[in-house]
Amino acid sequence: MLREWIVAIVMILGAAFMLIASIGLLRMPDLFSRMSATSKAATLGAGLVMLAAALYFSESGITLRVLAIIVFLLLTVPVAAHMIGRAAYFDGVPLWKGTLIDDLRGHYRTSDHQLVRDAAESPEFAIPEGEEGDDFFN
Amino acid sequence: MDIVLPTAILLLLILSGFAPFIQQAQPHRAGLLMAVLPAGLFLTLLGRLSAVLAGQVFTYQLAWAEALGVRFSLYLDGLGLLFSLLILGIGALVLIYGGSYLHGHHQLGRFYAFILLFMAAMLGVVVSNNALTLFVFWELTSISSFLLIGFDHEKEGSRFAALQALLVTGGGGLAMLAGLVLLGQIGGTYEISQLNQMADILRASPLFLPAFLLILAGALTKSAQYPFHFWLPGAMAAPTPVSAYLHSATMVKAGVYLLARLSPIFSATPEWQTLVTGFGLATFLAGALLAIGQVDLKKLLAYTTVASLGTMVMLLGWGSDLAIKAAMLYLFSHALYKGALFLVAGAVDHETGTRDVSKLSGLRRAMPRTALAAGLAALSMAGLPPALGFIAKEVMYETTLAAQPVSGWLTAGALIGNALLVAVSGLVGLKPFFGAAGQTPRHPHPAPLSLDLPPLLLAGLGLLGGLLPMTLAAPLVQASAQAVLIQPLKVKLALWHGLNPMLALSTLTLALGIGLYVGWQPVWGFTARLRWLGRFGPAHAYQVGLENLRRFAAWLTYRLQNGYLRFYLMTIILTTVALAGLAYLRSTNGLILRNDWGAINFYEVVLGVLIILAALTITRTRSRLATIAIMGIVGYGLALIYLLYGAPDLAMIQFAIETLTVILFVLVVYRLPKFTRLTSPPARLADFLVAMTGGLLMTLLTLIVTARPVVPHISEYFLQNALPLANGRNVVNVILVDFRGFDTLGEITVLALAGIGVYALIRLTIGRRQVIIPPAEEE
Amino acid sequence: MTIFLLNVLLALAWSALSAQFDPPNLIFGFLLGYLVLWLTVRGENRSYFTRVPRVLSFMAFFLKELVKANLNLAITVLRRDMNLKPGVVAVPIDLPNDAAITLLVNLVTLTPGTLALDVSSDRMMVYIHTLNASDPQEFRRYMQEGFVRRVKELFQ
Amino acid sequence: MQTVLLPLLIPLVFIVLTLFAWNAPRLQRMLSLFGSSALLLAALSLLAQVQTGEIAVTQIGNWPAPYGITLVADLFSAIMLTITGVVAVLVAIYSLEGIDENRVAHGFYPLFFALLMGVCGAFLTGDIFNLYVWFEVMLMASFVLMALGGERAQLEGAIKYVILNLTSSALFLSATGILYSVAGTLNMADLSIRLPEVNSPGLVTTIAMLYLVAFGIKAAIFPLFFWLPASYHTPPVAVTALFSGLLTKVGVYSLVRVFTLLFLTDVAFTHTVLLVLGGFTMVVGVLGAAAQYDMRRLLSFHIVSQIGYLLMGLGLYSRAGLASTIFFMAHVIAAKAALFLVAGIIRRVSGSFDLRRVGGLYRDQPWLAILFLIPALSLAGLPPLSGFFGKLALVRAGLAQGQYAIVAVSLAVSLLTLFSMTKIWMEAFWKPIPEKAPSQNREAGYKFSLVFPALAMGLISVVLGVLAQPVYGLADQAAGVLMQPALYAAAVLGGLR
Amino acid sequence: MGSIILHLAARYLMPLLLVFSVFLLIRGHNEIGGGFVGGLVAAAAFILYAIANNVQEARRILRVHPRALIASGLLVALSSGLVGWLTGKPFMTGLWLKDPLPVIGKIGTPLMFDVGVYLVVVGVTLLIIFTLAEE
Amino acid sequence: MNIEVLYFLALAMISLGLVLAFIRLVRGPSLPDRVVAIDLVVALAIGIIASYAILFDQPAFLDVAIIIALISFLGTIAFAYYIERRV
Amino acid sequence: MTLLLAIVIGVLFTVGLYMMMRRSLTKVLIGLMLLGQAINLLIFTTGRLQRAKPPLIPLGAEQISQSADPLPQALILTAIVISFGVTAFALVLARQTYTVLGTNDMNELRDTDIIPKYHPESVPEEEEGL
Ligand code: NA
Ligand code: NA
């Protein structure tokens, strides 16, 4: 019985993380804030629900498999996030107007997509700003 | 079994195949050499005349396609013999004549081949006992005549005429085929000799009349009966020997032959008498009227041929013993003089370069032999004694006078027609040869003997036939008439019948004819002004019909095969929905749906609704990549449903495939242009509604099917035996690699092909064109 | 050496997947891992030392950060005005190798509220998006003394 | 050894072999001759085995029917396989010269064999889902063959070909899912027993209609044929000849199979629909042909038209009708393939497929004229060629069933067929060479490997006419087997039920 | 692509994916998985490598042309069917070794067939993706 | 209180997250926004799978999560690849 | 649930078909893919739903009686794989078409259909290849 309670609580905790991530995704003002907030939280949430499953079955084989899943998530999700964030930056996805600082601005060289630490202020590093909103509906 | 008939046909076919080579080897004598075969066959068959007269019938049978009623079954009786002799005899002459007429023509070899092919086919028609074999040869005559009419194929007129003849006779032939098959199915046999014996049984069938009408259509078109007569004058585009052979002496008489051949079955019916006689009379008048006004020798002869064919059909339609006798006699005499006159016309054309009768005169000095042949043939055509034509005309009048209750009409008609024949024979046989020499494109020389001998022979035979009717004409006429009537008939022919109404009519005919001949120019001139009437004629109808058919075909094809994928899909969807709906509603009262939908949970609702929303969103999006992303939602949603309902393998594949599809799409899509809205809102609405009928159909089917009780499934076997027999716990996988591994074998083949396809498609693009790809900018 | 360890890890992963740590599975996992590594990593060799204690302490640190950040995030997201102060901050790093950088970046990203956007081509600077950039200097210091230092220790 | 399997296995083996010989085009060409000949031999031996009416069966994987997948060869299947073998051999020979090095280097022969494999699989399988799989194999191969080369027209034609055929597959698959749900089995023999027991005939008929449309698209019947005239004229002639001989015929085969074995619960409705659609198919197809100037387009529309005849025999649903369809199938495959091949030779000789740009062939190329005339006249149903007997058989069957309307239509259409064949004749052969004609290349057309297949196809048409009795007898026997679905079921299921 | 992080991640993720793909293949007969999904995962490994580095690198690591994989896969699948056929039983009759091997479990022609599927799937997926990406 | 209710509660929360993620997916506005939303959906899907496994006592379901965990990031990378290449 | 899934099936079919009727070739292909999904769900649903009973024989058991029908699952798996191959090919075909012909508007891809009579001035340009 206790185990089931623990399972339920871990599960709800995980679900809550995921829900928070979703709310964040919806509410955050720009892409980068959304990314900061969400997929990671959701990953964590998913990990917790997985953990709940491991506790629920409490069988070494299943536990090991759950751990494998969690590790796989930890290995892959940040890479994906990094890739999409970087791509978005190239794409000129704008930062929220309330953003306080942008150290990255002007550091990507557009010709070969290299990130140069001491970039000069030159058109070579100017990424055109994308437009907010697109023609998704019409 | 008589081997001569099939051998004759076979030999002619073989010779036809070798004709071009013989022509190459012996360019000067080929025609003469090849004429030996038909001449020999002519003599062979002539030798059978007495036996046939005595009622003997020569038959030959060979199994062909019995299951389809086609038996290679031949049959030589009096009717067949008369026709065979004409075909072979005139054929031999035409071969000789043609070799000279077309001397030096580079396609002379083909000419021989086609004439011989035609000869074989025609011989086949008249000796076939099996209705379907007859049809086989019948169609062969159409094809060989098509090739012959289009001999001067580089002229558009020739091609037009060839096609016209082919379509008209071919169309009739098809109707005839249906009629023959009907007849065969009613009678249970396709052997004409047997069918001829069971007229009463056949007539009892409700299908008898349709069969008759269909066969009649075949006969009428082939024999150029009104309103199908128009192809015959057109066919004069063929070289003159062809016209002489096909369009006067033989092929056009195939219809007459068929009517004669089948008259034992049909002739006792009122429909036969009305229709056949009626068509004959109409054709006769039409031919006569159309002949007036023609100045081209061949056209003139062609229209009189139409008229004569009408006469024969009319006589056959009347069907009395006398009428049959008249018909056979008329047929025989017509073949002789018309063949001769065509050949004469050819010789004149050959030597002078024109066939315009108004320009021809005084040729007797330059072409005496030709003039002689022309005069003799004209004598017969005009029905003057002592030619055979005279006797034929007398017998014809005898028939019309006896034809109660319409003897007045028939006789009057015959009178007019015969008078016209007198006039035309004057125009063809006298006018070009007498009087002062006219101006012609070529200076006339005597025609070579090979051009003159054949018409002389034919015309001379016509004269001799009149002089010795009982020796030369009566046996053939008797034999054929007996065959038509399937009863013995004694035929007596004499030049002098004494003073009788027929003779009076003949005199009247001659008077009228001479009057017409003398005053031909004003009459011709007057009719020339009536040419516009032709616009309402069948020839024009054919042309307009063909043009409209072409136009309709183009219009319809453009409408259907319009290139719009949207239209194609709509058609498919609506067809499916209509057929499926029709099928379901046909045998069920309303829809049987399920009322127990099974338990449902909120998270399932969320999944379902999300999938629906995602799908609907796709219709509204203009961003390609967003579409892919949303497709992902649909895919993931479905995967979760699969998982939930016990299909983890499916869910796994679905997840994996979704990911790969995204990669694939992304690799492809940045080479594709962005979406643009191209369709108008009403069209989109229409599309959506059509698509919805498809969707609705599937929804309803799902509900109907799931409302049914569960039947025993073969899967039970898989669930029970996967582990014990196939050593696997994952039943789905065991099905995939073992129980139904064969499906998977095909499946990986498809995959392999897809791989090769993508590779080949990208690496090998022959029609490559550089396209400036606009940067994707929709997001 | 690394390859061997990687191979051992793969053998363990195999056994984890198949949920059986019996010798045949381990051996098979090892052989399979060997094959796969032969296919993929050939020709790269680096020394490797076990740092179990450091790893453990590092994990503890990371879990602490994770929970803290998650709670912060929950508060932020659920607040009516969210009170965001986002920014992209360049954080200088001096890590010994690419693996260390990757680990750092992954951990930063996994922590709610921060997102490692990229590493400069000379591997001397990591650019991090944070939801709390009210004081960039403070953030840099926090990162360097927390994550960066501990990762560096792990790889020494 | 099960000979039933061989026609399917041989192409697969040769797919593998030609794939391994990817970089050796000459070897691939040799393999194509070997493979197609082997296929023909296998088909002939199967034909010999089943010609007495026996039904040869093998259970793949040794799983008893209806659980595993069954391969079944009745006489109808064997006849279709034999035709396939003949077409394969002749197209393989034609391809020696008719397919360029580039295409061979990019997988033509593996695709060729895959197409054959799909076709043979479809003819052999006794499982409705497995039929779907072989359809897909065949389609996928044909997709690639259609587009292989990437010429402009090819790509454009392939797009529609692919999309519309996939629509058909979609419907096929849906119908199969529903069928499984209703009957609980996929084995066609089992289905033939179970479907009459389904106490909702309306539903079964509805499923039948779904199959009708699905196969109807593949068979290119009215009003579902659009993909065919849009695409068939675009690939190389050898490919079109292969397609014209086999692809649509697999659709017809499937229609025959399901409408003689499975869907017999409402014959009055289903087969009347077939008959009506058959009539429209004939007419619309031939009118389409009449409107064309490109020889390949013209012939493509004729394919549609001829499919109508095949449908007619099925719609009559009598032994004679089915026999006619089978006979007609053999005829039309030979005649149509011959015509496409001849069109290819004309193109090589005169430089164009467009009737307005060619001419004078009758004068200069008498042998080509004969080569064309035989299949053309056969197609138009002129005696004594195969087409006549096909037409005659259909007319007889139609009249025997009292279906006068369809007989009338079929005869009228045969006249129009003649008309459009004469169109090619008049334009390409009789007409003088037009001014705008491309340069002539007399020798290009007369390679043995090009002429022989065309000649052989034409001769087949003649032989089918001369030997109409035995061939029709075979077709009739095949039809007899088809008319007794119980035989099929017993052969497949053995003593099970 | 110029990302260091991806480049590094690919180095450890690729072996992992390959091991996992074999896992799926071997376990497919008894647990969920199988040759098809295994093949997809294996292909994913090489695709990841190709994205992180470039296609030429991925091809080098693969060593054989994807087309050869397809051909071999078909050959293996075909042979697995022929084994039964050549012993006089119907094509694709499953033949099994008596004793199960460690790790893999029972060995039989269906498993061999699944290996063929695996190879074909890897070959096809890579052939498609590589060809597209190289353009 | 029945323990199942808690499981359902968890599922409800995840489902709600799914709805929110979907809204973001549709709203965008940029492509990366959508990709991030998809990423979230993937995570939520893993959560749902785990919940299913618990709810229906089916450990086999967990295996499916493995493949999502290992493969789905490739989709995101592909999107990133696209976005970077089109610039 | 059957009702809901039936509606989902209908919607997927509708949207799939609707997209196939668009003028943009890319949309057409998306429609085809949706159609594929719709069919899979159709087979799955008509194969009768059985919640959370995968056809996996538990360790120690010889067979399994109460489970989801494995056959539709196998059929769908086969169908998914086939449609993956076909989709890949179709996508590349679309792309090549666009590269070579310069358009992916289906309304501009009509040259192989429409009959010459309606072509501007009859005789077309020379065909490519054989
Ligand atoms: Na599996
Ligand atoms: Na599998």
XYZ file of N, CA and C in Angstrom, chain B residues 19-126:
324
model
N 3.312 -12.555 -104.537
C 3.135 -11.660 -105.671
C 4.223 -10.591 -105.791
N 4.559 -9.897 -104.702
C 5.572 -8.845 -104.850
C 6.901 -9.402 -105.339
N 7.220 -10.612 -104.923
C 8.502 -11.172 -105.337
C 8.449 -11.592 -106.808
N 7.314 -12.167 -107.189
C 7.165 -12.539 -108.598
C 7.263 -11.283 -109.461
N 6.615 -10.236 -108.988
C 6.655 -8.984 -109.737
C 8.091 -8.487 -109.882
N 8.852 -8.663 -108.819
C 10.236 -8.205 -108.880
C 11.049 -9.034 -109.874
N 10.755 -10.345 -109.855
C 11.519 -11.232 -110.714
C 11.125 -11.079 -112.180
N 9.848 -10.892 -112.431
C 9.350 -10.816 -113.803
C 8.538 -9.544 -113.992
N 9.172 -8.413 -114.019
C 8.418 -7.165 -113.990
C 7.461 -6.998 -115.165
N 7.724 -7.660 -116.287
C 6.868 -7.409 -117.459
C 5.746 -8.411 -117.598
N 5.954 -9.595 -117.073
C 4.979 -10.642 -117.356
C 4.267 -11.143 -116.109
N 4.531 -10.503 -115.019
C 4.034 -11.039 -113.751
C 2.519 -11.216 -113.767
N 1.815 -10.206 -114.263
C 0.352 -10.273 -114.257
C -0.135 -11.466 -115.049
N 0.452 -11.623 -116.223
C 0.048 -12.715 -117.092
C 0.345 -14.056 -116.424
N 1.520 -14.143 -115.815
C 1.910 -15.393 -115.159
C 0.947 -15.740 -114.041
N 0.643 -14.730 -113.261
C -0.183 -15.020 -112.095
C -1.625 -15.288 -112.487
N -2.042 -14.739 -113.639
C -3.416 -14.971 -114.080
C -3.660 -16.445 -114.360
N -2.571 -17.189 -114.563
C -2.727 -18.620 -114.853
C -3.485 -19.325 -113.729
N -3.197 -18.923 -112.484
C -3.836 -19.618 -111.362
C -5.350 -19.423 -111.357
N -5.836 -18.177 -111.319
C -7.297 -18.033 -111.339
C -7.921 -18.615 -112.599
N -7.212 -18.488 -113.718
C -7.781 -19.040 -114.950
C -7.915 -20.551 -114.824
N -6.883 -21.170 -114.300
C -6.938 -22.611 -114.111
C -8.054 -23.004 -113.163
N -8.173 -22.262 -112.091
C -9.228 -22.560 -111.136
C -10.598 -22.356 -111.771
N -10.672 -21.313 -112.606
C -11.919 -21.037 -113.315
C -12.337 -22.261 -114.109
N -11.357 -22.801 -114.852
C -11.672 -23.950 -115.698
C -12.051 -25.160 -114.840
N -11.314 -25.352 -113.755
C -11.613 -26.476 -112.872
C -13.058 -26.410 -112.386
N -13.450 -25.220 -111.938
C -14.801 -25.093 -111.397
C -15.839 -25.178 -112.513
N -15.469 -24.632 -113.670
C -16.411 -24.690 -114.781
C -16.746 -26.146 -115.105
N -15.725 -26.988 -114.919
C -15.930 -28.401 -115.172
C -16.984 -29.019 -114.272
N -17.328 -28.351 -113.231
C -18.291 -28.924 -112.296
C -19.711 -28.476 -112.581
N -19.848 -27.635 -113.592
C -21.147 -27.031 -113.838
C -22.233 -28.091 -114.008
N -21.902 -29.101 -114.806
C -22.953 -30.077 -115.080
C -23.341 -30.835 -113.814
N -22.338 -31.183 -113.029
C -22.631 -31.888 -111.782
C -23.496 -31.026 -110.865
N -23.140 -29.765 -110.800
C -23.894 -28.857 -109.930
C -25.322 -28.709 -110.442
N -25.409 -28.600 -111.749
C -26.746 -28.491 -112.350
C -27.593 -29.688 -111.951
N -26.935 -30.813 -111.877
C -27.662 -32.022 -111.521
C -27.963 -32.087 -110.033
N -27.564 -31.052 -109.326
C -27.925 -30.991 -107.908
C -26.810 -31.428 -106.973
N -25.652 -31.722 -107.521
C -24.560 -32.141 -106.640
C -23.981 -30.933 -105.902
N -23.576 -31.179 -104.685
C -22.975 -30.110 -103.887
C -21.605 -30.568 -103.425
N -20.629 -29.727 -103.617
C -19.271 -30.060 -103.187
C -19.006 -29.417 -101.828
N -18.556 -30.192 -100.883
C -18.333 -29.618 -99.547
C -16.939 -29.945 -99.050
N -16.531 -29.164 -98.110
C -15.255 -29.404 -97.435
C -15.393 -28.902 -96.007
N -14.833 -29.646 -95.062
C -14.943 -29.225 -93.670
C -13.620 -29.396 -92.949
N -13.320 -28.425 -92.103
C -12.115 -28.527 -91.291
C -12.445 -27.869 -89.960
N -12.133 -28.545 -88.879
C -12.415 -27.944 -87.557
C -11.566 -26.693 -87.396
N -12.156 -25.647 -86.863
C -11.370 -24.435 -86.599
C -11.587 -24.047 -85.138
N -12.630 -23.315 -84.889
C -12.931 -22.964 -83.506
C -14.363 -23.406 -83.226
N -14.506 -24.707 -83.109
C -15.839 -25.270 -82.941
C -16.550 -24.670 -81.739
N -15.792 -24.464 -80.690
C -16.410 -23.967 -79.463
C -17.047 -22.607 -79.685
N -16.573 -21.891 -80.688
C -17.149 -20.578 -80.968
C -18.062 -20.635 -82.180
N -18.300 -21.842 -82.670
C -19.193 -21.980 -83.815
C -18.493 -21.779 -85.145
N -17.200 -21.536 -85.105
C -16.492 -21.288 -86.357
C -15.942 -22.601 -86.880
N -16.464 -23.024 -87.997
C -15.934 -24.218 -88.644
C -15.552 -23.808 -90.053
N -14.385 -24.286 -90.475
C -13.969 -23.967 -91.835
C -14.725 -24.904 -92.751
N -15.931 -24.489 -93.103
C -16.777 -25.404 -93.847
C -17.196 -24.741 -95.150
N -16.847 -25.410 -96.236
C -17.088 -24.842 -97.570
C -18.153 -25.654 -98.292
N -18.696 -25.030 -99.307
C -19.914 -25.563 -99.894
C -20.056 -24.940 -101.263
N -20.056 -25.765 -102.265
C -20.191 -25.218 -103.615
C -21.487 -25.720 -104.236
N -22.440 -24.791 -104.421
C -23.652 -25.131 -105.138
C -23.768 -24.189 -106.332
N -24.918 -24.117 -106.942
C -25.060 -23.309 -108.154
C -24.767 -21.847 -107.909
N -25.287 -21.327 -106.819
C -25.077 -19.906 -106.525
C -23.590 -19.618 -106.345
N -22.976 -20.462 -105.543
C -21.550 -20.276 -105.306
C -20.767 -20.420 -106.598
N -21.194 -21.332 -107.427
C -20.471 -21.566 -108.666
C -20.544 -20.346 -109.583
N -21.753 -19.801 -109.737
C -21.894 -18.600 -110.571
C -20.935 -17.517 -110.109
N -20.968 -17.262 -108.790
C -20.093 -16.208 -108.265
C -18.632 -16.578 -108.419
N -18.299 -17.827 -108.126
C -16.898 -18.238 -108.208
C -16.356 -18.019 -109.608
N -17.163 -18.386 -110.575
C -16.687 -18.240 -111.957
C -16.456 -16.776 -112.294
N -17.404 -15.936 -111.866
C -17.218 -14.500 -112.117
C -15.940 -14.007 -111.450
N -15.770 -14.406 -110.206
C -14.615 -13.926 -109.435
C -13.315 -14.368 -110.086
N -13.252 -15.640 -110.414
C -11.996 -16.159 -110.940
C -11.762 -15.686 -112.376
N -12.834 -15.718 -113.158
C -12.677 -15.334 -114.551
C -12.303 -13.878 -114.695
N -13.124 -13.021 -114.142
C -12.825 -11.596 -114.251
C -11.528 -11.283 -113.538
N -11.285 -12.022 -112.448
C -10.044 -11.826 -111.703
C -8.834 -12.063 -112.572
N -8.863 -13.152 -113.334
C -7.726 -13.453 -114.198
C -7.512 -12.326 -115.205
N -8.634 -11.856 -115.756
C -8.521 -10.777 -116.744
C -7.949 -9.508 -116.105
N -8.411 -9.241 -114.895
C -7.966 -8.017 -114.226
C -6.483 -8.081 -113.909
N -5.995 -9.265 -113.586
C -4.562 -9.408 -113.326
C -3.758 -9.050 -114.570
N -4.226 -9.575 -115.700
C -3.525 -9.297 -116.957
C -3.602 -7.800 -117.268
N -4.826 -7.288 -117.172
C -5.070 -5.888 -117.478
C -4.269 -4.972 -116.545
N -4.335 -5.302 -115.273
C -3.686 -4.449 -114.269
C -2.187 -4.373 -114.482
N -1.583 -5.509 -114.869
C -0.146 -5.506 -115.074
C 0.249 -4.492 -116.129
N -0.602 -4.382 -117.102
C -0.300 -3.442 -118.164
C -0.676 -2.015 -117.755
N -1.833 -1.923 -117.119
C -2.353 -0.598 -116.761
C -1.411 0.121 -115.805
N -0.892 -0.637 -114.850
C -0.031 -0.018 -113.827
C 1.439 -0.282 -114.115
N 1.741 -0.588 -115.383
C 3.112 -0.958 -115.695
C 4.099 0.121 -115.235
N 5.114 -0.332 -114.540
C 6.133 0.607 -114.081
C 5.816 1.246 -112.735
N 4.599 1.023 -112.252
C 4.260 1.580 -110.943
C 5.074 0.869 -109.867
N 5.624 1.634 -108.962
C 6.540 1.001 -108.014
C 5.809 0.122 -106.995
N 4.501 0.238 -106.898
C 3.794 -0.624 -105.958
C 2.948 -1.677 -106.679
N 3.352 -1.979 -107.910
C 2.585 -2.950 -108.687
C 2.537 -4.309 -107.986
N 3.655 -4.669 -107.360
C 3.698 -5.940 -106.642
C 2.614 -6.017 -105.582
N 2.478 -4.919 -104.850
C 1.436 -4.900 -103.814
C 0.049 -4.971 -104.443
N -0.083 -4.326 -105.629
C -1.369 -4.378 -106.314
C -1.764 -5.828 -106.570
N -0.839 -6.591 -107.128
C -1.129 -8.002 -107.378
C -1.494 -8.720 -106.079
N -0.685 -8.445 -105.056
C -0.905 -9.139 -103.795
C -2.321 -8.876 -103.282
N -2.724 -7.623 -103.328
C -4.034 -7.275 -102.765
C -5.158 -7.823 -103.623
N -4.967 -7.761 -104.976
C -6.011 -8.309 -105.850
C -6.183 -9.808 -105.575
N -5.055 -10.491 -105.426
C -5.141 -11.930 -105.177
C -5.727 -12.217 -103.801
N -5.338 -11.394 -102.841
C -5.892 -11.545 -101.498
C -7.402 -11.363 -101.555
N -7.781 -10.333 -102.279
C -9.201 -10.061 -102.402
C -9.909 -11.229 -103.077
N -9.257 -11.743 -104.115
C -9.857 -12.838 -104.872
C -10.103 -14.029 -103.945
N -9.098 -14.340 -103.151
C -9.223 -15.458 -102.218
C -10.364 -15.205 -101.237
N -10.409 -13.987 -100.725
C -11.434 -13.656 -99.746
C -12.821 -13.763 -100.364
N -12.937 -13.225 -101.545
C -14.247 -13.216 -102.196
C -14.690 -14.639 -102.524
N -13.719 -15.413 -102.976
C -14.037 -16.811 -103.247
C -14.497 -17.483 -101.951
N -13.804 -17.145 -100.879
C -14.187 -17.693 -99.590
C -15.617 -17.324 -99.219
N -15.981 -16.074 -99.446
C -17.328 -15.628 -99.105
C -18.364 -16.492 -99.804
N -18.161 -16.702 -101.095
C -19.231 -17.337 -101.859
C -19.228 -18.858 -101.727
